[in-house]
Coordinates of C-alpha atoms in Angstrom, one line a residue:
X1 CA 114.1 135.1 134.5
X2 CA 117.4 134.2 132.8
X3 CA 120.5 136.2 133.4
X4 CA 121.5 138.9 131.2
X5 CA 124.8 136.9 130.4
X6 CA 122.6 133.8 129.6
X7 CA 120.4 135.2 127.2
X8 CA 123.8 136.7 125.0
X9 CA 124.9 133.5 125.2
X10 CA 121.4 132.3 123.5
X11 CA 121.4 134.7 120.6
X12 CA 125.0 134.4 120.0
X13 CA 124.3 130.8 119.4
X14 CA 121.7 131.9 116.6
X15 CA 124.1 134.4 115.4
X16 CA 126.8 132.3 115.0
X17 CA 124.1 130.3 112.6
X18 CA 123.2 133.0 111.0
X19 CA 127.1 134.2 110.8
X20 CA 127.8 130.0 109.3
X21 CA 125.4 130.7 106.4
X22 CA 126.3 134.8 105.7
X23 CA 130.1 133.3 105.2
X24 CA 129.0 129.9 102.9
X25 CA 126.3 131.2 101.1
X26 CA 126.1 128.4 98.8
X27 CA 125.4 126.0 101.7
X28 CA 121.7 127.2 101.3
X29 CA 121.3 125.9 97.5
X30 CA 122.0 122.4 99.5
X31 CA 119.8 123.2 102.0
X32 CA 117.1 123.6 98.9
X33 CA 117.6 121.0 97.3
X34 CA 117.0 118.9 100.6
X35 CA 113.8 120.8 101.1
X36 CA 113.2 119.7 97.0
X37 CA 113.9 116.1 97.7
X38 CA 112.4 116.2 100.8
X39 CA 109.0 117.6 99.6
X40 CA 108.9 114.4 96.8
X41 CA 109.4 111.9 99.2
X42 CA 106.7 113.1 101.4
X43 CA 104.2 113.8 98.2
X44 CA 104.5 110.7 96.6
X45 CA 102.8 107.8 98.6
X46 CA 105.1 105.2 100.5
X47 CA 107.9 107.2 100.4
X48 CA 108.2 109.2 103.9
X49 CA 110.1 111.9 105.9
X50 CA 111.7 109.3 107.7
X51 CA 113.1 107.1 104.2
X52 CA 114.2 110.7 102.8
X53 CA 116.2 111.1 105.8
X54 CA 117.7 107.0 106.3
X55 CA 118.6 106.6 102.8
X56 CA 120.8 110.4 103.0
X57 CA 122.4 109.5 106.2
X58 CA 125.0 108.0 104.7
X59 CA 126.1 110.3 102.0
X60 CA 126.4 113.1 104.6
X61 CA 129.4 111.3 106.1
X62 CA 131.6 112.7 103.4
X63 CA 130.1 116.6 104.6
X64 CA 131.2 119.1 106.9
X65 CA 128.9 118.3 109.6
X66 CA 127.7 121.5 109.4
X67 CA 126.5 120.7 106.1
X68 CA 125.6 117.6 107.3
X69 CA 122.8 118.0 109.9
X70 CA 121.7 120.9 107.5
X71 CA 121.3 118.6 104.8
X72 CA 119.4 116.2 106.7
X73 CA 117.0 119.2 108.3
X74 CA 116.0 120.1 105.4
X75 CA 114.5 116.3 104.2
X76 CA 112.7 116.8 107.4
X77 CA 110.8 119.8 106.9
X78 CA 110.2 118.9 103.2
X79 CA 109.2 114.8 104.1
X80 CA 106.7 116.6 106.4
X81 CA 105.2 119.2 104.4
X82 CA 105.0 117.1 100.9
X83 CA 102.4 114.5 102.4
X84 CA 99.7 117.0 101.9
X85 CA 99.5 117.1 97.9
X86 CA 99.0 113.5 97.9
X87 CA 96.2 113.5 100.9
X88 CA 94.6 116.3 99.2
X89 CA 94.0 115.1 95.7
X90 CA 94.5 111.6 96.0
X91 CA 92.8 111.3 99.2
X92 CA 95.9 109.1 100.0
X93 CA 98.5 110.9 102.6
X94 CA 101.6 111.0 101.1
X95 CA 103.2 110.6 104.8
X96 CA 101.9 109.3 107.6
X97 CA 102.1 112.9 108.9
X98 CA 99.0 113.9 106.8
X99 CA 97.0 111.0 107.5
X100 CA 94.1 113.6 108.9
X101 CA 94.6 116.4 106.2
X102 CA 92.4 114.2 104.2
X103 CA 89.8 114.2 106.2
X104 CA 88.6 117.6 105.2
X105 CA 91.5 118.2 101.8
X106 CA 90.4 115.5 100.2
X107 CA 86.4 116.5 100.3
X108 CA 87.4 120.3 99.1
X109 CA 89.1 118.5 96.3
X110 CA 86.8 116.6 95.4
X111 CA 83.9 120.3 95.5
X112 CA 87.0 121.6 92.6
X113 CA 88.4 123.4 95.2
X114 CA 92.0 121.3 95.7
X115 CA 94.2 124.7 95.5
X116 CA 92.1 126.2 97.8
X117 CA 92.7 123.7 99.8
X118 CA 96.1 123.3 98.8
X119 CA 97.4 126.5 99.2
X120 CA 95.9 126.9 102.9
X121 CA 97.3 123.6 103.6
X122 CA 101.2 124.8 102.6
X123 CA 100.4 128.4 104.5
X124 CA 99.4 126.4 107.6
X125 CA 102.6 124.2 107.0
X126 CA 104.4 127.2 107.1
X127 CA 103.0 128.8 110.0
X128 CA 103.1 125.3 112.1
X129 CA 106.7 125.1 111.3
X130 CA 107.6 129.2 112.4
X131 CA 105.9 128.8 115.8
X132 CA 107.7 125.9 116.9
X133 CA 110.6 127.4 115.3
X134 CA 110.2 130.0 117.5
X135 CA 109.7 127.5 120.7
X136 CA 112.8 126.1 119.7
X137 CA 115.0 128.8 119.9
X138 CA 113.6 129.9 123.3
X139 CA 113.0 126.5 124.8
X140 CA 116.2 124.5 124.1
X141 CA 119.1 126.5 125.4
X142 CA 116.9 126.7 129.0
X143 CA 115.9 123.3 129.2
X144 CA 119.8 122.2 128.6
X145 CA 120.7 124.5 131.4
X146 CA 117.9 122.3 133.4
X147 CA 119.1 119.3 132.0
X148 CA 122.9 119.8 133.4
X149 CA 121.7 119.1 136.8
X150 CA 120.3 115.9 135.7
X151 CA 122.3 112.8 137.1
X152 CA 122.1 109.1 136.1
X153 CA 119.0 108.3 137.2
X154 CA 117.5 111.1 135.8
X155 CA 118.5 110.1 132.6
X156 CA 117.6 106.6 133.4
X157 CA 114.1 107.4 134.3
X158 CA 113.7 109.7 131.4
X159 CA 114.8 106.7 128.7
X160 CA 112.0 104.9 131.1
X161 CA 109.7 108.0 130.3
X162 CA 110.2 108.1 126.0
X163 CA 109.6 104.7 126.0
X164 CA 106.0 104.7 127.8
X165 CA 105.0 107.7 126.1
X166 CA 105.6 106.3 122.5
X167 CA 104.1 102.8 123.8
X168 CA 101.0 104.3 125.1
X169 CA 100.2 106.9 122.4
X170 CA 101.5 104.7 119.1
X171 CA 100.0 101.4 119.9
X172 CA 96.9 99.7 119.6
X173 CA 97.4 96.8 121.9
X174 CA 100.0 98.0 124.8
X175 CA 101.4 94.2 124.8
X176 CA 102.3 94.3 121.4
X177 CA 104.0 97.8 122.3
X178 CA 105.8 96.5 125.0
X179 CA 107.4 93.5 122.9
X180 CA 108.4 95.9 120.6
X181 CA 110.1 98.3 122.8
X182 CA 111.8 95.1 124.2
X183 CA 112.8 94.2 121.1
X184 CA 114.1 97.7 120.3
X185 CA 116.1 97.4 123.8
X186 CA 117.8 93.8 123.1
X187 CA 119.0 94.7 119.4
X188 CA 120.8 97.5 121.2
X189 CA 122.5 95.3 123.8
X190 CA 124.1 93.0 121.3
X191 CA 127.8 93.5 121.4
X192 CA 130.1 93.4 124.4
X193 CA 128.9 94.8 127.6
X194 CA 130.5 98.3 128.1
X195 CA 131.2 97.5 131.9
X196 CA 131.5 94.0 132.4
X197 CA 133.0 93.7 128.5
X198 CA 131.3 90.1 127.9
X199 CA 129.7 89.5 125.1
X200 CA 125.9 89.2 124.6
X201 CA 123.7 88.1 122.0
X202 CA 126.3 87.7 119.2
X203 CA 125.7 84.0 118.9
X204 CA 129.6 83.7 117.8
X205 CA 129.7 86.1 114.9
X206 CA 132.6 88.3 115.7
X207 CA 131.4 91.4 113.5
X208 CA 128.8 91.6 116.3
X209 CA 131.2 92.2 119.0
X210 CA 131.1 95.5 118.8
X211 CA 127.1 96.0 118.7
X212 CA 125.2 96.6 115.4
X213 CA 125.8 99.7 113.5
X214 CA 123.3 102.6 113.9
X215 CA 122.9 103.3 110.1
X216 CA 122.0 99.4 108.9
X217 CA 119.9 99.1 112.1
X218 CA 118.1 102.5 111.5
X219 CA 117.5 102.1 107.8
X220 CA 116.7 98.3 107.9
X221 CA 113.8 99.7 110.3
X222 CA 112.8 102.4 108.3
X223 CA 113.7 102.3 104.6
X224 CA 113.9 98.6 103.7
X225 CA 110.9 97.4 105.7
X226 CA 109.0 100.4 104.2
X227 CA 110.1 99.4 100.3
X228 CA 108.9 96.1 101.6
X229 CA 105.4 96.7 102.8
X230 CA 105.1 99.2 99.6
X231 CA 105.9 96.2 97.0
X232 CA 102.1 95.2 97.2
X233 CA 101.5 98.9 95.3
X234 CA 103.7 98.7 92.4
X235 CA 100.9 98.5 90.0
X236 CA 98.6 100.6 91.4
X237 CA 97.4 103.8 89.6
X238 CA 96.2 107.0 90.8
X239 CA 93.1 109.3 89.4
X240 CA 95.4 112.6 90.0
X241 CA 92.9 115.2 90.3
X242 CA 94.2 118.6 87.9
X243 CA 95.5 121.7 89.6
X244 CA 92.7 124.4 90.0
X245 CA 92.8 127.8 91.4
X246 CA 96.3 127.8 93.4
X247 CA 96.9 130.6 95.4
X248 CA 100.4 132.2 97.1
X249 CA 98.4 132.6 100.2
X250 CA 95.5 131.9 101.4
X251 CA 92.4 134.3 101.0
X252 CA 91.4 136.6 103.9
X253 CA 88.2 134.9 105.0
X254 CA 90.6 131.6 104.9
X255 CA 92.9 133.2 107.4
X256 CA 91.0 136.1 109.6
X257 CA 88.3 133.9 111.2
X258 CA 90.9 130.9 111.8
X259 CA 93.5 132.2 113.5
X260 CA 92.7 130.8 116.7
X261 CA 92.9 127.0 115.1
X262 CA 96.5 128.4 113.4
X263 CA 97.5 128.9 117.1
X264 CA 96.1 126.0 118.8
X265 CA 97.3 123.6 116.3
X266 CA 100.8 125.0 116.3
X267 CA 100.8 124.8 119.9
X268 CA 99.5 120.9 120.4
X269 CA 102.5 120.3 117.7
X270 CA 105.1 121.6 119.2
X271 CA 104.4 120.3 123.0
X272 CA 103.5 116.9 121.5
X273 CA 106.6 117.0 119.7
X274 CA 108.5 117.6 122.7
X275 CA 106.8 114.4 124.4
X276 CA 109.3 111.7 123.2
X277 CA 108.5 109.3 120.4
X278 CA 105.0 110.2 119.6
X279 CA 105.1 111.6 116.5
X280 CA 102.9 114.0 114.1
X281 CA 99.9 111.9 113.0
X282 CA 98.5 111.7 117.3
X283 CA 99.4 115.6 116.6
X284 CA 97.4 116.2 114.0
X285 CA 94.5 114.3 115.2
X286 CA 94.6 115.9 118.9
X287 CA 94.3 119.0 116.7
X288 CA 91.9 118.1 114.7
X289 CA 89.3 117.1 117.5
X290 CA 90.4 120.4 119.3
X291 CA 89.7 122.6 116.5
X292 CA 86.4 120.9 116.2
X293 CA 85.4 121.1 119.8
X294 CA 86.3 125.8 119.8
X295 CA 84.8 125.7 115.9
X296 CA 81.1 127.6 115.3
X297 CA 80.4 124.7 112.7
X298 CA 82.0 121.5 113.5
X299 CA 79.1 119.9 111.9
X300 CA 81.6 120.9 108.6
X301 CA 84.7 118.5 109.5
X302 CA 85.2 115.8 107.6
X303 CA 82.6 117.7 105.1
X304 CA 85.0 119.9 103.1
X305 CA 86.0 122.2 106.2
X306 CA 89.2 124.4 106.2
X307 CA 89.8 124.2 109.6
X308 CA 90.3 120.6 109.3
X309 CA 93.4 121.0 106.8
X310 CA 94.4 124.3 108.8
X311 CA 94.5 121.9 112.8
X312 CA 96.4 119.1 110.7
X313 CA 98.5 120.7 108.6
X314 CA 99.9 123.6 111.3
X315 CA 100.3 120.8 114.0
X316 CA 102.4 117.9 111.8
X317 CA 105.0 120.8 111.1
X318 CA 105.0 122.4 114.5
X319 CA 106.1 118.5 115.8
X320 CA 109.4 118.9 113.8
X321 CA 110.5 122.0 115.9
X322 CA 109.7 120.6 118.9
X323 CA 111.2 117.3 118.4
X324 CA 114.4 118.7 117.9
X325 CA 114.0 120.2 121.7
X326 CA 114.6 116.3 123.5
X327 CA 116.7 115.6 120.6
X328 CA 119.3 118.4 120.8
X329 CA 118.9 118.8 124.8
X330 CA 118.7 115.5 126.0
X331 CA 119.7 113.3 123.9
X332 CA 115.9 111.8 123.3
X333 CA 114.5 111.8 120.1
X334 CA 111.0 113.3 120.0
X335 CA 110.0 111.5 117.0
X336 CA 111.3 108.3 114.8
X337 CA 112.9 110.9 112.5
X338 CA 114.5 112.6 114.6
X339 CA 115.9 109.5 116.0
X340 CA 117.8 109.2 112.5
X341 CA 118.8 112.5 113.0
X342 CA 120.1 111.8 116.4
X343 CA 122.5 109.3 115.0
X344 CA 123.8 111.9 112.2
X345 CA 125.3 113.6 115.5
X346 CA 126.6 111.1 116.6
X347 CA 128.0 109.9 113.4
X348 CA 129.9 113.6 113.0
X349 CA 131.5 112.9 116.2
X350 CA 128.8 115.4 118.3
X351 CA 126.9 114.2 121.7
X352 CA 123.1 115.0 121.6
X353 CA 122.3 116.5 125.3
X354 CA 123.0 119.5 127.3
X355 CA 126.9 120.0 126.9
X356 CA 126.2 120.4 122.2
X357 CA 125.4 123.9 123.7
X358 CA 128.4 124.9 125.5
X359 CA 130.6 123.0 122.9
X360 CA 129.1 123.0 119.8
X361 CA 127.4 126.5 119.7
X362 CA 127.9 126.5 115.7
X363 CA 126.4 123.7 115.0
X364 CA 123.2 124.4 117.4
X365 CA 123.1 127.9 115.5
X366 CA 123.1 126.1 112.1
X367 CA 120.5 124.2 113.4
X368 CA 118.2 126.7 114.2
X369 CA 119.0 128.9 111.7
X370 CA 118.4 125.9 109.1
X371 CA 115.0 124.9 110.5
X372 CA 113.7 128.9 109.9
X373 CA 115.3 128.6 106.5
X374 CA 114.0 125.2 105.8
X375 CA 110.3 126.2 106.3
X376 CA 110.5 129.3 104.6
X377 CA 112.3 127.1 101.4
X378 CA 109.2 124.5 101.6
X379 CA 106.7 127.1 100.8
X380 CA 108.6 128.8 98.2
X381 CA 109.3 125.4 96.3
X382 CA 105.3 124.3 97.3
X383 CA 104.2 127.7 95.7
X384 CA 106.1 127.6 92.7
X385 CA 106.6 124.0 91.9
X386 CA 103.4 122.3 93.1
X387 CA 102.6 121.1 89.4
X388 CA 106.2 119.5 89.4
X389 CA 105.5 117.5 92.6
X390 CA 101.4 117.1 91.1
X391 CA 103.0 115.5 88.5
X392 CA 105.4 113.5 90.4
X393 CA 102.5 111.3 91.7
X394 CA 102.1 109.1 88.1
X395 CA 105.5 108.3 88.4
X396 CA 105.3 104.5 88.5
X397 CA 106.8 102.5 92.0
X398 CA 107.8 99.8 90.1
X399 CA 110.7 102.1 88.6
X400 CA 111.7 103.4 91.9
X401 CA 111.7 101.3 94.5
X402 CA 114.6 99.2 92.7
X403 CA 116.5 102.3 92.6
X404 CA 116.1 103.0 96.6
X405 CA 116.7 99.5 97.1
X406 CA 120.0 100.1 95.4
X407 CA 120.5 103.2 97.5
X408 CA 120.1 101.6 101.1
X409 CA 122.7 98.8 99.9
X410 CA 125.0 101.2 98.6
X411 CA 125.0 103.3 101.4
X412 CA 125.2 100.9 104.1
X413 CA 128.4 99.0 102.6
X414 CA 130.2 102.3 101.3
X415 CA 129.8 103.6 105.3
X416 CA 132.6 100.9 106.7
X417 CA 133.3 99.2 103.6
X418 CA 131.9 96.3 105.6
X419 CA 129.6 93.4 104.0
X420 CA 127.7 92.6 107.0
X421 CA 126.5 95.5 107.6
X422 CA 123.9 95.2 104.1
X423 CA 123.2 91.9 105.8
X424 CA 122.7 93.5 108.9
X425 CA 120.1 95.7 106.9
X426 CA 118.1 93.0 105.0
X427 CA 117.7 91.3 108.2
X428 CA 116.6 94.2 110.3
X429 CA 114.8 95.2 107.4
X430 CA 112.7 91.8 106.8
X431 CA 112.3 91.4 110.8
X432 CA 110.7 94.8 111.0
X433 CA 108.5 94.1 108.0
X434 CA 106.9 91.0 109.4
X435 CA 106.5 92.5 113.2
X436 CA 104.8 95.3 111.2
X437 CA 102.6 92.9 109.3
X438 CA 101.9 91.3 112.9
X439 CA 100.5 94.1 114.5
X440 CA 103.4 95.3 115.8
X441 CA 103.8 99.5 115.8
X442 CA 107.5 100.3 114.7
X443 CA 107.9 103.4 117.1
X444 CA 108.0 101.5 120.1
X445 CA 110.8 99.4 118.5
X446 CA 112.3 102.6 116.9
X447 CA 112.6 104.6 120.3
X448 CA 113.6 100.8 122.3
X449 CA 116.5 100.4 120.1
X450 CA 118.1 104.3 120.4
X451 CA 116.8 104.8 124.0
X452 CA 118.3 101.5 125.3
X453 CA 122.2 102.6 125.3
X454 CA 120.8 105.6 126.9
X455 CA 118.7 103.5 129.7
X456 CA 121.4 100.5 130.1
X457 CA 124.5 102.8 130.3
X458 CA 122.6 105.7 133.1
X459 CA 121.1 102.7 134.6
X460 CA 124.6 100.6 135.5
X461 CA 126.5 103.7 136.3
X462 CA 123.6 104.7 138.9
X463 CA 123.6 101.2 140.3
X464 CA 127.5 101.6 140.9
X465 CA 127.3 105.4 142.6
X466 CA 124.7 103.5 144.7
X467 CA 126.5 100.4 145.3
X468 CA 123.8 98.6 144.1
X469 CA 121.3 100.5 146.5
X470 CA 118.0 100.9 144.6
X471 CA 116.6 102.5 147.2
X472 CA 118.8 106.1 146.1
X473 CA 116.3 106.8 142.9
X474 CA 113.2 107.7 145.7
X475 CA 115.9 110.1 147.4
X476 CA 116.0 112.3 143.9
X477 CA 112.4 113.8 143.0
X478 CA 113.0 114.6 139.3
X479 CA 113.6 111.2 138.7
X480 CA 110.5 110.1 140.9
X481 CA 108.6 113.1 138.8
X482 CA 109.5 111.1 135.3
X483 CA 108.7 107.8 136.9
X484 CA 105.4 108.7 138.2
X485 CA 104.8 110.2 134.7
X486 CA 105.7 107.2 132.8
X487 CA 103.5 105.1 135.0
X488 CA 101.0 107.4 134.2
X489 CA 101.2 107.2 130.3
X490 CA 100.4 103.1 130.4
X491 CA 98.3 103.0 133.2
X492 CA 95.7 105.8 131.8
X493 CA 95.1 104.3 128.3
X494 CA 94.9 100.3 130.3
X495 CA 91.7 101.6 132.8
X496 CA 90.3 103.2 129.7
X497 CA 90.1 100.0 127.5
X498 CA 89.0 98.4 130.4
X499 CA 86.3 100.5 130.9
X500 CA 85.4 100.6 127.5
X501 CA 85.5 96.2 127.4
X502 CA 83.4 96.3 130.5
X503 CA 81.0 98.8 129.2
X504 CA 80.8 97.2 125.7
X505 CA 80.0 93.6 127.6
X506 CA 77.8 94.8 129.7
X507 CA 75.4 96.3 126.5
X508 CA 76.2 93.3 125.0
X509 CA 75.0 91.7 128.0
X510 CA 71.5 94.4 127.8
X511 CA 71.1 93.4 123.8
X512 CA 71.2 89.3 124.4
X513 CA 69.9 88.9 128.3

């Protein structure tokens, strides 16, 4: 149980966010406009949570960095949310977050029941997003208490941990995942070594000295490869099905019987969001399958069933609260967008991990206060505006993509007024495109390149407390506890394909012997 003193401090965190936004009201037409812009990126397909968020980075520089991160919450929860209008009547998620939601929104759509389907998608949004709004404010001030304790080779071993998680759960083939998280991990050590201060990988081009800058690097990896792999699209045209019976909430016998899939979802959302790196589409489908194995009729899924739309939608929210739990108390991101949102911090002069709590209460209290807020904006805007966004979808890509194009170049250069870094951008970005193209999954990349500082940096300073003895990391059992979990992560998924080779030869075997 905490202390009585403790828990004060807790809600005087959120008060203090709640006090930021009594005293600038108008801060919360910006956060709704980021919840607006957020929702359009997510709805219209190729254009994700995590491009909504790169492409703003830059222009929050300028902010307060209250105004800032709030700014840049808000493109979350709307990136997030918007997917679902496109998965539900185009039967094409909008994000990848909604991949699953057309498993069943798509069918319901297709029965003329899309706002049905529609509105119990946005409620479930809603709901997703509370609850792990909710484990946010409860979870994160405790586990940065716990995570003051944590030494070098804690943090070493938990860099070690994100990256086998988000290897293991986001890619096909685990060698492909590890060459991307290597990958990740050498574009972060270009520059000059931070102990020894020589110089590596800079292959004589001064500018490189000082490492690659997060925003180029982050939005060569997410935006440019992303307008890349959506050029093939430009011409394509979408049968938009028409808006039909939209509700503000969902019926009674859409909510009563489901409640226990509401929970569960929100629950496998918010603890997989707290896993680092993995994301909200292996949410969504972990829900899904669960809400299919407790269902009285999970002959339905994938027929037209609520409780498909309900498990995906409540889960992909209930990620974004708890990925801001690693983010904010460790320094982790616990998805690829909140990686981006890891380096706003940073660029407003904040450190992610346990000590933003002690000495940057405000801006954790803005947080939280603008994550409730943010949520509650999305299904407002959904509600009221869903024939706005419906209508968004004709818009053709061949007239925007040029435009975001224009964006990612502006914002790069305008940053530090520096050239190379929109080269740095257009090579990051073209990289990334063809690794993608290759087979390669960009979250193990992602996660290599912002967990490698934090890996490199615990891991030398260890080494140098130990005098280059090794042999200290068995002597501390949190850091064996992370170990042991990470070797976990890749060796569980490896014995399972290999099962599943060995069992598939061997009928192959049966069928041809």
């Amino acid at each position: 149980m905490p202390e009585t003193g403790e828990s004060e401090n807790d809600m005087s965190t959120l008060a203090a966010g709640i006090q930021y936004f009594l005293d600038n009201p108008l801060v919360l037409a910006l956060m709704f406009l980021g919840v607006f812009f957020g929702i359009v990126f997510g709805a219209i397909p190729g254009l994700t949570a995590a491009l909504a968020v790169s492409l703003a980075l830059p222009f929050t520089y300028g902010m307060l960095p209250q105004e800032g991160i709030l700014l840049l919450i808000a493109l979350y929860v709307g990136g997030i949310s918007g997917g679902l209008t496109s998965a539900i009547l185009l039967n094409i998620p909008g994000s990848p977050a909604s991949l699953v939601t057309c498993f069943d929104g798509a069918p319901m759509a297709k029965q003329g029941r899309q706002g049905e389907a529609l509105a119990i998608g946005v409620f479930a949004s809603l709901l997703g997003g509370l609850f792990s709004a909710v484990a946010l404010i409860l979870i994160a001030p405790q586990l940065a208490k716990v995570a003051l304790v944590f030494g070098p080779w804690e943090y070493f071993t938990m860099g070690i941990m994100g990256l086998a998680v988000v290897v293991s759960l986001c890619s096909q083939d685990l060698v492909k995942g590890f060459i991307g998280a290597i990958i990740g991990l050498l574009i972060a050590s270009v520059g000059m070594d931070p102990v020894s201060g020589v110089s590596r990988f800079t292959f004589g081009i001064w500018q490189m000295d000082a490492g690659l800058s997060n925003l180029p690097v982050l939005m060569g990896l997410f935006a440019f490869a992303e307008i890349l792999t959506q050029l093939s699209s430009l011409r394509q045209k979408y049968n938009i099905l028409s808006l039909k019976g939209m509700r503000v909430l969902p019926k009674k016998e859409h909510f009563t019987p489901f409640v226990p899939t509401y929970l569960l979802s929100a629950v496998i959302g918010t603890v997989i969001g707290i896993l680092p790196g993995v994301g909200q589409s292996t949410a969504s489908l972990l829900a899904y399958n669960e809400a299919r194995q407790i269902s009285k009729h999970p002959e339905k899924f994938g027929t037209g069933c609520e409780e498909g739309v309900i498990a995906s939608e409540a889960a992909n929210n209930a990620v974004c609260g708890g990925a801001l739990i690693p983010m904010m108390t460790m320094g982790i991101p616990g998805d690829t967008v909140t990686a981006i949102l890891l380096g706003g911090l940073v660029v407003h002069g904040m450190q992610p991990g346990p000590l933003l709590f002690s000495t940057n209460r405000e801006i954790v209290g803005v947080m939280f206060v603008t994550y409730i807020l943010s949520n509650i904006a999305m299904f407002i805007l959904m509600m009221l505006l869903m024939k706005v966004f419906i209508r968004l979808l004709s818009v053709p890509m061949r007239y925007m993509f040029p435009f975001l194009l224009l964006m990612c170049m502006v914002g790069t250069y305008t940053v530090n007024n520096r050239l190379f870094d929109t080269w740095v951008l257009f090579v990051i970005g073209i990289a990334a495109y063809i690794l993608v193209h290759c087979g390669f999954s960009l979250p193990p990349i992602v996660l290599g390149y912002v967990l490698g500082s934090i890996i490199e940096s615990n891991f030398r300073t260890a080494m140098i407390g130990a005098n280059g003895n090794v042999g200290e990391l068995f002597t501390r059992p949190i850091a064996l506890g992370l170990l042991a979990v990470a070797v976990l992560m890749v060796a569980v998924p490896s014995i399972k394909r290999a099962k599943e080779r060995k069992k598939t030869k061997n009928e192959e075997h049966g069928t041809y012997g």
